[in-house]
mmCIF file of C-alpha atoms and ligand atoms in Angstrom:
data_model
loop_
_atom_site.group_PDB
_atom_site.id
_atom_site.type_symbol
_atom_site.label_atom_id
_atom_site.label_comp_id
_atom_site.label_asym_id
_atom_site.label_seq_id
_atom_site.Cartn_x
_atom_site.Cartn_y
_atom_site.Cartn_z
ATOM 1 C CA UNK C 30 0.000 0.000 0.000
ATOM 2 C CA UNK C 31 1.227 3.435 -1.137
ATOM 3 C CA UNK C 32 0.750 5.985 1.125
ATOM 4 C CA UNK C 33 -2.092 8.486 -0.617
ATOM 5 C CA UNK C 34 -3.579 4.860 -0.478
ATOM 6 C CA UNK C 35 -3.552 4.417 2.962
ATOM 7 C CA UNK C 36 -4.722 8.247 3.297
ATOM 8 C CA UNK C 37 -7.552 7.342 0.705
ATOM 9 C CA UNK C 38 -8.409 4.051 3.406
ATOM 10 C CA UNK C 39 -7.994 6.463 6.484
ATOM 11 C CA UNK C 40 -10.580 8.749 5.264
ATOM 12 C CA UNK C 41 -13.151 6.447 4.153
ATOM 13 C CA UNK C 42 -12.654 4.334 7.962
ATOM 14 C CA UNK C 43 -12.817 7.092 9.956
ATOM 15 C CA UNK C 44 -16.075 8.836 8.147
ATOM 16 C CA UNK C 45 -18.564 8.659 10.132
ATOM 17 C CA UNK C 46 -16.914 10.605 12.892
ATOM 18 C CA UNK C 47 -14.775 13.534 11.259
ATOM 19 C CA UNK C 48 -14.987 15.512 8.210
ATOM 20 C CA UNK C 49 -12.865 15.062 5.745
ATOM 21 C CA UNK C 50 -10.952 18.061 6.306
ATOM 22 C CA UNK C 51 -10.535 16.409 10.039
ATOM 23 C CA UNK C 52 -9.233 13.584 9.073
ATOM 24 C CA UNK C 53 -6.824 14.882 6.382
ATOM 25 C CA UNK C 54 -5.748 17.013 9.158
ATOM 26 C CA UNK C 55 -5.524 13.764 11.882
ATOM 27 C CA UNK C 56 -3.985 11.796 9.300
ATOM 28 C CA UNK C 57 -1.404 14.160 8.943
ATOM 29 C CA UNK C 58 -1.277 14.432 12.515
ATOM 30 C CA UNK C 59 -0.098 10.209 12.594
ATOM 31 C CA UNK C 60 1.856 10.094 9.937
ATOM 32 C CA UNK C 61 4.288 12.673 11.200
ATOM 33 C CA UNK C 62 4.549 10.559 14.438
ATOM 34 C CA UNK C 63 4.511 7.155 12.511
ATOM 35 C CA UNK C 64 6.711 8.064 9.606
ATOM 36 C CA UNK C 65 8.359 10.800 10.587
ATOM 37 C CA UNK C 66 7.302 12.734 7.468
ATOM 38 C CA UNK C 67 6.475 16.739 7.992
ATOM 39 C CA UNK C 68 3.713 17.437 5.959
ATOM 40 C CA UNK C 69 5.415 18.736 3.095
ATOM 41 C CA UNK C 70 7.644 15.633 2.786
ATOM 42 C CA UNK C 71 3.885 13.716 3.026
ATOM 43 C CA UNK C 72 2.672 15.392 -0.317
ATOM 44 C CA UNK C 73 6.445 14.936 -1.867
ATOM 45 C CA UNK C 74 6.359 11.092 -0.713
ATOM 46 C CA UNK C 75 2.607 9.852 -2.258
ATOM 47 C CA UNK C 76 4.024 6.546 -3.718
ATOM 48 C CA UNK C 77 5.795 5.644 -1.027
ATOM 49 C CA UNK C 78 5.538 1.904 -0.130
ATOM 50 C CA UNK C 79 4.634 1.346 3.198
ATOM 51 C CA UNK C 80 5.939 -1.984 5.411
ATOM 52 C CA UNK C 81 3.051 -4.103 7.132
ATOM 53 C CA UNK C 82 4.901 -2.614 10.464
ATOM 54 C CA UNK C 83 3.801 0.600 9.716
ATOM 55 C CA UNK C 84 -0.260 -0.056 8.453
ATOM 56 C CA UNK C 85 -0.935 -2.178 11.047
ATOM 57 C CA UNK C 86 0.049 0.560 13.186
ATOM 58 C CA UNK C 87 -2.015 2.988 10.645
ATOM 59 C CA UNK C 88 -4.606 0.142 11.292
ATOM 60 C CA UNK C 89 -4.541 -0.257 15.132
ATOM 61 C CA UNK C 90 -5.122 3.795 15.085
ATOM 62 C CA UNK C 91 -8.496 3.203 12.961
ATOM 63 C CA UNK C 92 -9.824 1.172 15.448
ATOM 64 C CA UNK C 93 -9.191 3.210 18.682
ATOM 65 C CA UNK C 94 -10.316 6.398 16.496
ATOM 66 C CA UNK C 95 -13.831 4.610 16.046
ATOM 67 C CA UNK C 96 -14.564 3.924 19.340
ATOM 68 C CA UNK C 97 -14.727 7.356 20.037
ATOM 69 C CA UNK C 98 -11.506 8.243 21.618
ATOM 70 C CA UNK C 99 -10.161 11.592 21.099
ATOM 71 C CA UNK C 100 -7.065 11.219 18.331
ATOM 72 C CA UNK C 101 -5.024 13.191 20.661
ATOM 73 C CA UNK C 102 -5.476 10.411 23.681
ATOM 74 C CA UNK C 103 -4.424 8.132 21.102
ATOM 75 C CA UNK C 104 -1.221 10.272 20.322
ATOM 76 C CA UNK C 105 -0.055 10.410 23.926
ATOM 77 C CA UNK C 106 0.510 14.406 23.508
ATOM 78 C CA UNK C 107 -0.370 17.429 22.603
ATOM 79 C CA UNK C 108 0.742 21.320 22.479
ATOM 80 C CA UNK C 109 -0.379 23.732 24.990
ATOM 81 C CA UNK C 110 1.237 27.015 25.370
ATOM 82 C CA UNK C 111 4.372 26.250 23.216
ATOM 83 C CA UNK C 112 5.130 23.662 25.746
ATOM 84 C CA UNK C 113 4.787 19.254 24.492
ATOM 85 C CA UNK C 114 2.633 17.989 27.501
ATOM 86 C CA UNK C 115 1.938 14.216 27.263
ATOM 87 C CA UNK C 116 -1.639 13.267 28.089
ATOM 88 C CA UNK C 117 -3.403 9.755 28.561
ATOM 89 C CA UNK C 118 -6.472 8.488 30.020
ATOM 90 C CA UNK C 119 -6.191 9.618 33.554
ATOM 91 C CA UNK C 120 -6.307 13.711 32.322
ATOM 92 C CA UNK C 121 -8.454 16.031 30.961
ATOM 93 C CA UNK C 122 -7.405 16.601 27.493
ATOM 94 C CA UNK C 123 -6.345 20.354 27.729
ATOM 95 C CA UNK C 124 -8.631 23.080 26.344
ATOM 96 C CA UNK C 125 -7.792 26.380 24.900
ATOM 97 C CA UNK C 126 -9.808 28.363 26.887
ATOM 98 C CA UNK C 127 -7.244 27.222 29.717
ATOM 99 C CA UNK C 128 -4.973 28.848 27.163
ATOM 100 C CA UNK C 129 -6.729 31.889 27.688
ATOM 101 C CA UNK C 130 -6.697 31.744 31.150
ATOM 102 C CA UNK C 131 -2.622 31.099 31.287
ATOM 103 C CA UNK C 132 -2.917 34.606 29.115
ATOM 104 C CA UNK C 133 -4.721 36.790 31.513
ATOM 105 C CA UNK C 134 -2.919 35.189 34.165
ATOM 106 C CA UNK C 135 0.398 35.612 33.089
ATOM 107 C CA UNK C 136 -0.089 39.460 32.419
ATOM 108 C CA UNK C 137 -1.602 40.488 35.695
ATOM 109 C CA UNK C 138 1.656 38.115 37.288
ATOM 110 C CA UNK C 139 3.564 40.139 35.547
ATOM 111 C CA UNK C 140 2.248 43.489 37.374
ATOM 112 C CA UNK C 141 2.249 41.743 40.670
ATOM 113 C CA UNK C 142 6.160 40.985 40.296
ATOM 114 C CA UNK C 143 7.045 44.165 40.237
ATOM 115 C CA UNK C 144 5.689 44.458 43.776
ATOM 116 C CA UNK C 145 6.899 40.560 44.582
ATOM 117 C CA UNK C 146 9.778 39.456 43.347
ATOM 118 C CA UNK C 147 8.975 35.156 44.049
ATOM 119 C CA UNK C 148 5.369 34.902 44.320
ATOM 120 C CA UNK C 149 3.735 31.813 45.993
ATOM 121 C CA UNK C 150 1.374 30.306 43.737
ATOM 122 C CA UNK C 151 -1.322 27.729 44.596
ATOM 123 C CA UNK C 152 -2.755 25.629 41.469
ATOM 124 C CA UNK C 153 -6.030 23.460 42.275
ATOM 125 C CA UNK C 154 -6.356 20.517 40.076
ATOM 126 C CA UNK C 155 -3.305 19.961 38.352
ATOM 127 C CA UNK C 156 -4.543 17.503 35.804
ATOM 128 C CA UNK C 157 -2.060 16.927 32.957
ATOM 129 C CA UNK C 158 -0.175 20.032 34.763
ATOM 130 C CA UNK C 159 -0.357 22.653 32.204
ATOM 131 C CA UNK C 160 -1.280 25.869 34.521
ATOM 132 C CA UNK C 161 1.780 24.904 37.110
ATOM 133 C CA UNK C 162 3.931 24.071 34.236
ATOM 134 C CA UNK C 163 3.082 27.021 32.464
ATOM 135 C CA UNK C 164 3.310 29.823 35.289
ATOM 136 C CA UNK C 165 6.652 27.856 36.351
ATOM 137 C CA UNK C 166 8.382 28.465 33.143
ATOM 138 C CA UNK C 167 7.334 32.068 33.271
ATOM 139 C CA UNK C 168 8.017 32.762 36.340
ATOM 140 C CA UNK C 169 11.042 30.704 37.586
ATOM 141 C CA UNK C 170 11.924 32.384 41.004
ATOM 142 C CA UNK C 171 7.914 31.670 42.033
ATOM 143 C CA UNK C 172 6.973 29.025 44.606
ATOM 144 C CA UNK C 173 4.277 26.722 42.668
ATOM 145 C CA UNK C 174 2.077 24.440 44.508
ATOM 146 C CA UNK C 175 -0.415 22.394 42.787
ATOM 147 C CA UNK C 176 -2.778 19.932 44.146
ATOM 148 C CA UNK C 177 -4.842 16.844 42.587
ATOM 149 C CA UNK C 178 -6.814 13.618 44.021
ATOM 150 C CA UNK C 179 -6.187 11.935 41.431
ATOM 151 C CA UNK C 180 -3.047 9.916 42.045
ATOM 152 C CA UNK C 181 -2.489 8.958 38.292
ATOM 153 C CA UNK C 182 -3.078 12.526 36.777
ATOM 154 C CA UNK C 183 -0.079 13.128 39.552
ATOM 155 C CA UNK C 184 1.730 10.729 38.061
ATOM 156 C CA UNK C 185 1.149 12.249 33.983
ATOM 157 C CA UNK C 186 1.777 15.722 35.505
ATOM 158 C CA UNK C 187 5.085 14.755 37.198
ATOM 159 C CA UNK C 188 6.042 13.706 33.962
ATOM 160 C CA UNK C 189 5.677 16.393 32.324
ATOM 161 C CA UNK C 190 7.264 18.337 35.075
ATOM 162 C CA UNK C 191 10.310 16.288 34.565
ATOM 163 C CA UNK C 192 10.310 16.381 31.166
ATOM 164 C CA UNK C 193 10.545 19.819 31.156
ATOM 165 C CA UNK C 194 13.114 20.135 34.216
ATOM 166 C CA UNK C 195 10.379 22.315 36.231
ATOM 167 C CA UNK C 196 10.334 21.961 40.118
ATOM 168 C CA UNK C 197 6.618 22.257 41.436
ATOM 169 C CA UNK C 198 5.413 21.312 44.515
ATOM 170 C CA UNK C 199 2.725 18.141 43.696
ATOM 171 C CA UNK C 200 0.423 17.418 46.478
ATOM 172 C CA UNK C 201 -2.046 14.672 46.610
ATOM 173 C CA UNK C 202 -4.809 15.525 48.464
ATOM 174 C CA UNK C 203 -8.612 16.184 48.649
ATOM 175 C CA UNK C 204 -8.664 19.485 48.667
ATOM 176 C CA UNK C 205 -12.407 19.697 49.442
ATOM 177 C CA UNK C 206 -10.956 18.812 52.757
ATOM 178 C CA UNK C 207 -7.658 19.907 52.401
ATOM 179 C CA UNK C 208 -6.510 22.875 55.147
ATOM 180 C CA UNK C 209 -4.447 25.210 53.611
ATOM 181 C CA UNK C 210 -1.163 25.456 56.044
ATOM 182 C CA UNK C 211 0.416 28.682 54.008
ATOM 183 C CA UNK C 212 -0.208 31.832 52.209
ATOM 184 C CA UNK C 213 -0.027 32.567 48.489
ATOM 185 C CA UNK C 214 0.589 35.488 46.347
ATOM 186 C CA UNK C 215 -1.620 33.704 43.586
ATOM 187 C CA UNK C 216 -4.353 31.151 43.361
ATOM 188 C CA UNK C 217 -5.114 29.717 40.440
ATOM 189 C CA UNK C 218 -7.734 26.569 39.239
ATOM 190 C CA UNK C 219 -9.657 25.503 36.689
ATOM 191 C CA UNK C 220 -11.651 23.098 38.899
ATOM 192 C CA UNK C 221 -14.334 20.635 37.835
ATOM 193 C CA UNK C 222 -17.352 22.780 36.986
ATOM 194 C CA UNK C 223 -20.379 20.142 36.136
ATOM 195 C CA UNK C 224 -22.839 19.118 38.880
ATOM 196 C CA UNK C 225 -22.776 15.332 39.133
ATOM 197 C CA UNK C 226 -26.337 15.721 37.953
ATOM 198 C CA UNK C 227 -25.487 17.163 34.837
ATOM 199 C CA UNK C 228 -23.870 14.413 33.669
ATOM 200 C CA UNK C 229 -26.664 13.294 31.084
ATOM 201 C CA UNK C 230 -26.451 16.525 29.350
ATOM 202 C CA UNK C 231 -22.390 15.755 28.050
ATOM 203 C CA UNK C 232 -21.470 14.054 25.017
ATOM 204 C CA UNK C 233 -20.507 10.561 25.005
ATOM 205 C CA UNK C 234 -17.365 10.835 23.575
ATOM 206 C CA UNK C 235 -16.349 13.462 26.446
ATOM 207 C CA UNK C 236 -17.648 11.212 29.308
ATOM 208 C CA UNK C 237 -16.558 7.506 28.449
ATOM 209 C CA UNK C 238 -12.651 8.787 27.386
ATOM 210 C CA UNK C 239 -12.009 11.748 29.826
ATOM 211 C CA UNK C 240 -12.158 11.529 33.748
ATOM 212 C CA UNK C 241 -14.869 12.064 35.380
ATOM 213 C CA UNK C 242 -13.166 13.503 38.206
ATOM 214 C CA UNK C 243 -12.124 15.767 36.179
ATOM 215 C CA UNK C 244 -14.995 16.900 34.696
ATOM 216 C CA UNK C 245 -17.815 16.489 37.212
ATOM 217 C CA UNK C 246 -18.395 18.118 41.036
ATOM 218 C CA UNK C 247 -19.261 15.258 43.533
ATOM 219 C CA UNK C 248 -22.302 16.552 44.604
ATOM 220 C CA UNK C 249 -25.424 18.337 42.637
ATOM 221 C CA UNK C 250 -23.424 21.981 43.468
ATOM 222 C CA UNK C 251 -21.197 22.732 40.264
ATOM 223 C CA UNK C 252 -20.038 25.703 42.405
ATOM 224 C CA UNK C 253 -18.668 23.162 45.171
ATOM 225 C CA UNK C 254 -14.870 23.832 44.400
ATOM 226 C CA UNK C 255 -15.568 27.771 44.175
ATOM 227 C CA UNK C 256 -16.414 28.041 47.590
ATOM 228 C CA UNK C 257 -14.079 26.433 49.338
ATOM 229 C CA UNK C 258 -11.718 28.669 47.065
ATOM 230 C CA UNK C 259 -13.350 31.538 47.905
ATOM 231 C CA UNK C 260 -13.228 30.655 52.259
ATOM 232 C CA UNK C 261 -9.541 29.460 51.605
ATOM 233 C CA UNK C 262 -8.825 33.076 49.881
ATOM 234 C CA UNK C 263 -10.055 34.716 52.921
ATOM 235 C CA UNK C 264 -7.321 33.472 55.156
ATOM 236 C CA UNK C 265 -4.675 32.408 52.496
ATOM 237 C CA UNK C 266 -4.474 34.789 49.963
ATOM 238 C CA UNK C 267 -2.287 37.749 50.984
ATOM 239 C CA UNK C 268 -3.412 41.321 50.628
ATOM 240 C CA UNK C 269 -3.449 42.173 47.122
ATOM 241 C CA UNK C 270 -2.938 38.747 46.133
ATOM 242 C CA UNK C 271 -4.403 37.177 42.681
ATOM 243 C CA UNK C 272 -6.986 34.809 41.672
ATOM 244 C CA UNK C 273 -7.969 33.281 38.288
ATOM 245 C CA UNK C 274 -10.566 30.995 37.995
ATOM 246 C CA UNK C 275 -11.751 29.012 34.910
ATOM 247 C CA UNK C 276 -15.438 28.668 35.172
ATOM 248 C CA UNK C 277 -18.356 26.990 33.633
ATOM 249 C CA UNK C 278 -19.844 29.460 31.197
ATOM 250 C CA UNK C 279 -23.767 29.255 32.533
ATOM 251 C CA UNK C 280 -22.908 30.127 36.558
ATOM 252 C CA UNK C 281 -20.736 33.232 35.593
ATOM 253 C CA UNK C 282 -22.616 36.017 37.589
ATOM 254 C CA UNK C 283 -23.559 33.255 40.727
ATOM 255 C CA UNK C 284 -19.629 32.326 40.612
ATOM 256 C CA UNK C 285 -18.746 35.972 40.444
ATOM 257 C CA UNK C 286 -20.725 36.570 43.736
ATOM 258 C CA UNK C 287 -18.547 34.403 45.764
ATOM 259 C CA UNK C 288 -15.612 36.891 45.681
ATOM 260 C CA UNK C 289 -17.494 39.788 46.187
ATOM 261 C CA UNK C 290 -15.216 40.781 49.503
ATOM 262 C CA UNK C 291 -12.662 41.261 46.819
ATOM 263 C CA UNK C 292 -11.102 44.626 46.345
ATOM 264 C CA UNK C 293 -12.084 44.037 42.458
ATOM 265 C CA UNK C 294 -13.159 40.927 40.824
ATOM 266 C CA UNK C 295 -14.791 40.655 37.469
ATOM 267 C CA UNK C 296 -15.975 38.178 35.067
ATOM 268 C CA UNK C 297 -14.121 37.910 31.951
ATOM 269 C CA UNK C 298 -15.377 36.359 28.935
ATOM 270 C CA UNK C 299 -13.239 33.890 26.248
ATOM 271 C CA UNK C 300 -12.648 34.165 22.824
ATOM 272 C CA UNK C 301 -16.684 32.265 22.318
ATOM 273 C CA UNK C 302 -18.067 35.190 24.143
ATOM 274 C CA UNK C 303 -18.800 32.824 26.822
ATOM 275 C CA UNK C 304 -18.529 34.102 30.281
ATOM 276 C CA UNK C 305 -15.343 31.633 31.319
ATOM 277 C CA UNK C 306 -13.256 33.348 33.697
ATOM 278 C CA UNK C 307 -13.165 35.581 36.784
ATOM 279 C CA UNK C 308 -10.084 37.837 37.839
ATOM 280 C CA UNK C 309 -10.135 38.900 41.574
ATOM 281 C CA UNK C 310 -7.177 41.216 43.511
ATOM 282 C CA UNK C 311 -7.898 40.431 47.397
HETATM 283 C C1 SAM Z 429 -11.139 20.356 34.923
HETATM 284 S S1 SAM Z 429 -9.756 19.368 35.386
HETATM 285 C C2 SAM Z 429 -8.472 20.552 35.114
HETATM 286 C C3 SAM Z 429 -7.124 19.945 34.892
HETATM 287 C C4 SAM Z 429 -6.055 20.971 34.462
HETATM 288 N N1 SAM Z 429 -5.876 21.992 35.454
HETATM 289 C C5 SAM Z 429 -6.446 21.585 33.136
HETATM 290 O O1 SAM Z 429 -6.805 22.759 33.118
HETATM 291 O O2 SAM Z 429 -6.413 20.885 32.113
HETATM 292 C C6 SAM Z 429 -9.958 19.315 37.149
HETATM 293 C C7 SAM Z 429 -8.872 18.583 37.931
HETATM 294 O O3 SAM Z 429 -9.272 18.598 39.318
HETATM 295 C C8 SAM Z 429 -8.945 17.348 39.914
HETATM 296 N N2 SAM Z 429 -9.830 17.132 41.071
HETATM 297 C C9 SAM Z 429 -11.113 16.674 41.070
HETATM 298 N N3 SAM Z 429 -11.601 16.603 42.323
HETATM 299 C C10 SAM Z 429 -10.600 17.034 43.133
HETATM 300 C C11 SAM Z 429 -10.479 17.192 44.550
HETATM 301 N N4 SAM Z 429 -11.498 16.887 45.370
HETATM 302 N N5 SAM Z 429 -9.321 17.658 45.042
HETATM 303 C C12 SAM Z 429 -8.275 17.966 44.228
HETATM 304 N N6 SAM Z 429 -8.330 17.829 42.884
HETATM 305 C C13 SAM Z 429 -9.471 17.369 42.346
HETATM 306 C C14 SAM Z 429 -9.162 16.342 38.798
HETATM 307 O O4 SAM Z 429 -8.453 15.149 39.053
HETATM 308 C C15 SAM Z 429 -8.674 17.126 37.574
HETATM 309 O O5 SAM Z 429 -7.318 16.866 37.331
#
């Protein structure tokens, strides 16, 4: 099999769930990995014979794609802020608004250094690790703290930590129930934002490949993880400290409220027009 024939054979298998601009695009996507072609060397390189090795492996990628699973669980990694972050099973695939919110974070940091010169900075949920990660590469003299349940996202996020040679402080705990023992400068989270009840209204494909602990509040109150941040921010969050919160776009004014002892907090909408974010200075 050439490869525009196995392109051809991609396209037609993986039809009935992506365009076929989408799968052009995912094909491309696999072939770089598997063949280490860029994509210009893919459209010099159509008649290329291709080994059994390297179908099968075309082949084996066909059948995870049709169950469902997102292409880039299937890759191992992704891109997120410049940065290669390896993802699997145990994270939530990370999402651009969380892009975003690295953004607006990074620029009001920026302010605060002048002031502070190593800020403490307290992420909750690390997931795959992309907002520690992130804020640690920008800002290498800050203290970064960053806190999951979820042992194996730990594990992914440690990974990438290594992989990158960043030194953040992973803690494992429930932070529902979790007393803060220290002050921060910063705090920082995109938490899970879905009451557990809401679970019937998300796709399929979202709920059967990504974590539910990720995704989904334990109880009925999506704003379970915003409260606690707001009563933790009253005793550790220094004066004029920072907080950026990722939020679920149909609670923004309700999850605004909780911060309203802030000096200043506001909601700030993403690039969808969605309300997604709120900014607060202590
Ligand atoms: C929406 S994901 C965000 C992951 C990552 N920060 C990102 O933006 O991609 C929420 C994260 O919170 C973690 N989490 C869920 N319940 C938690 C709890 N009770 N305590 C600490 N972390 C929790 C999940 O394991 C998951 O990694």
């Amino acid at each position: 099999m050439t490869l525009s024939q196995l392109k051809k054979h991609f396209s037609e298998s993986v039809s009935e769930i992506y365009t076929d601009s989408e799968s052009v695009f995912i094909f491309q996507i696999f072939a770089e990995d598997i063949l280490e072609l860029n994509h210009f060397q893919q459209r010099q390189s159509t008649d290329l014979e291709l080994s059994d090795e390297k179908i099968n492996q075309f082949q084996q990628i066909i059948s995870e794609l049709k169950t469902g699973k997102p292409y880039l669980q299937i890759l191992g990694e992704t891109e997120f802020y410049g940065m290669k972050i390896f993802i699997d099973e145990n994270v939530l695939i990370p999402r651009p608004e969380t892009e975003e919110l690295l953004e607006i974070a990074i620029q009001r940091i920026s302010n605060l250094k002048s002031q502070i010169s190593n800020p403490r900075i307290l992420d909750i949920g690390t997931g795959s690790g992309i907002i520690p990660l992130v804020l640690k590469k920008y800002f290498p003299e800050s203290e970064v703290s960053s806190v999951d349940f979820s042992e194996k996202a730990l594990v992914t996020a440690k990974k990438n930590a290594d992989f990158h040679k960043l030194d953040i402080n992973f803690i494992h705990a429930d932070y529902l129930s979790f007393d803060l023992n220290k002050n921060f400068d910063v705090i920082i989270s995109n938490p899970p934002y879905i009451g557990i009840d809401e679970e019937n209204k998300i796709a399929d494909s979202v709920k059967e490949f990504e974590p539910k602990i990720a995704l989904f509040s334990p109880t009925s109150d999506a704003l379970i993880f915003y409260r606690k941040i707001a009563e933790d921010s009253k005793k550790h969050l220094n004066k004029n400290g920072l907080l950026f919160l990722e939020i679920n776009q149909k609670l923004g004014p309700e999850t605004l409220e909780l911060y309203n002892d802030f000096s200043h907090s506001e909601l700030i909408k993403d690039l969808s027009g969605n309300d997604r974010f709120i900014f607060g200075v202590k």
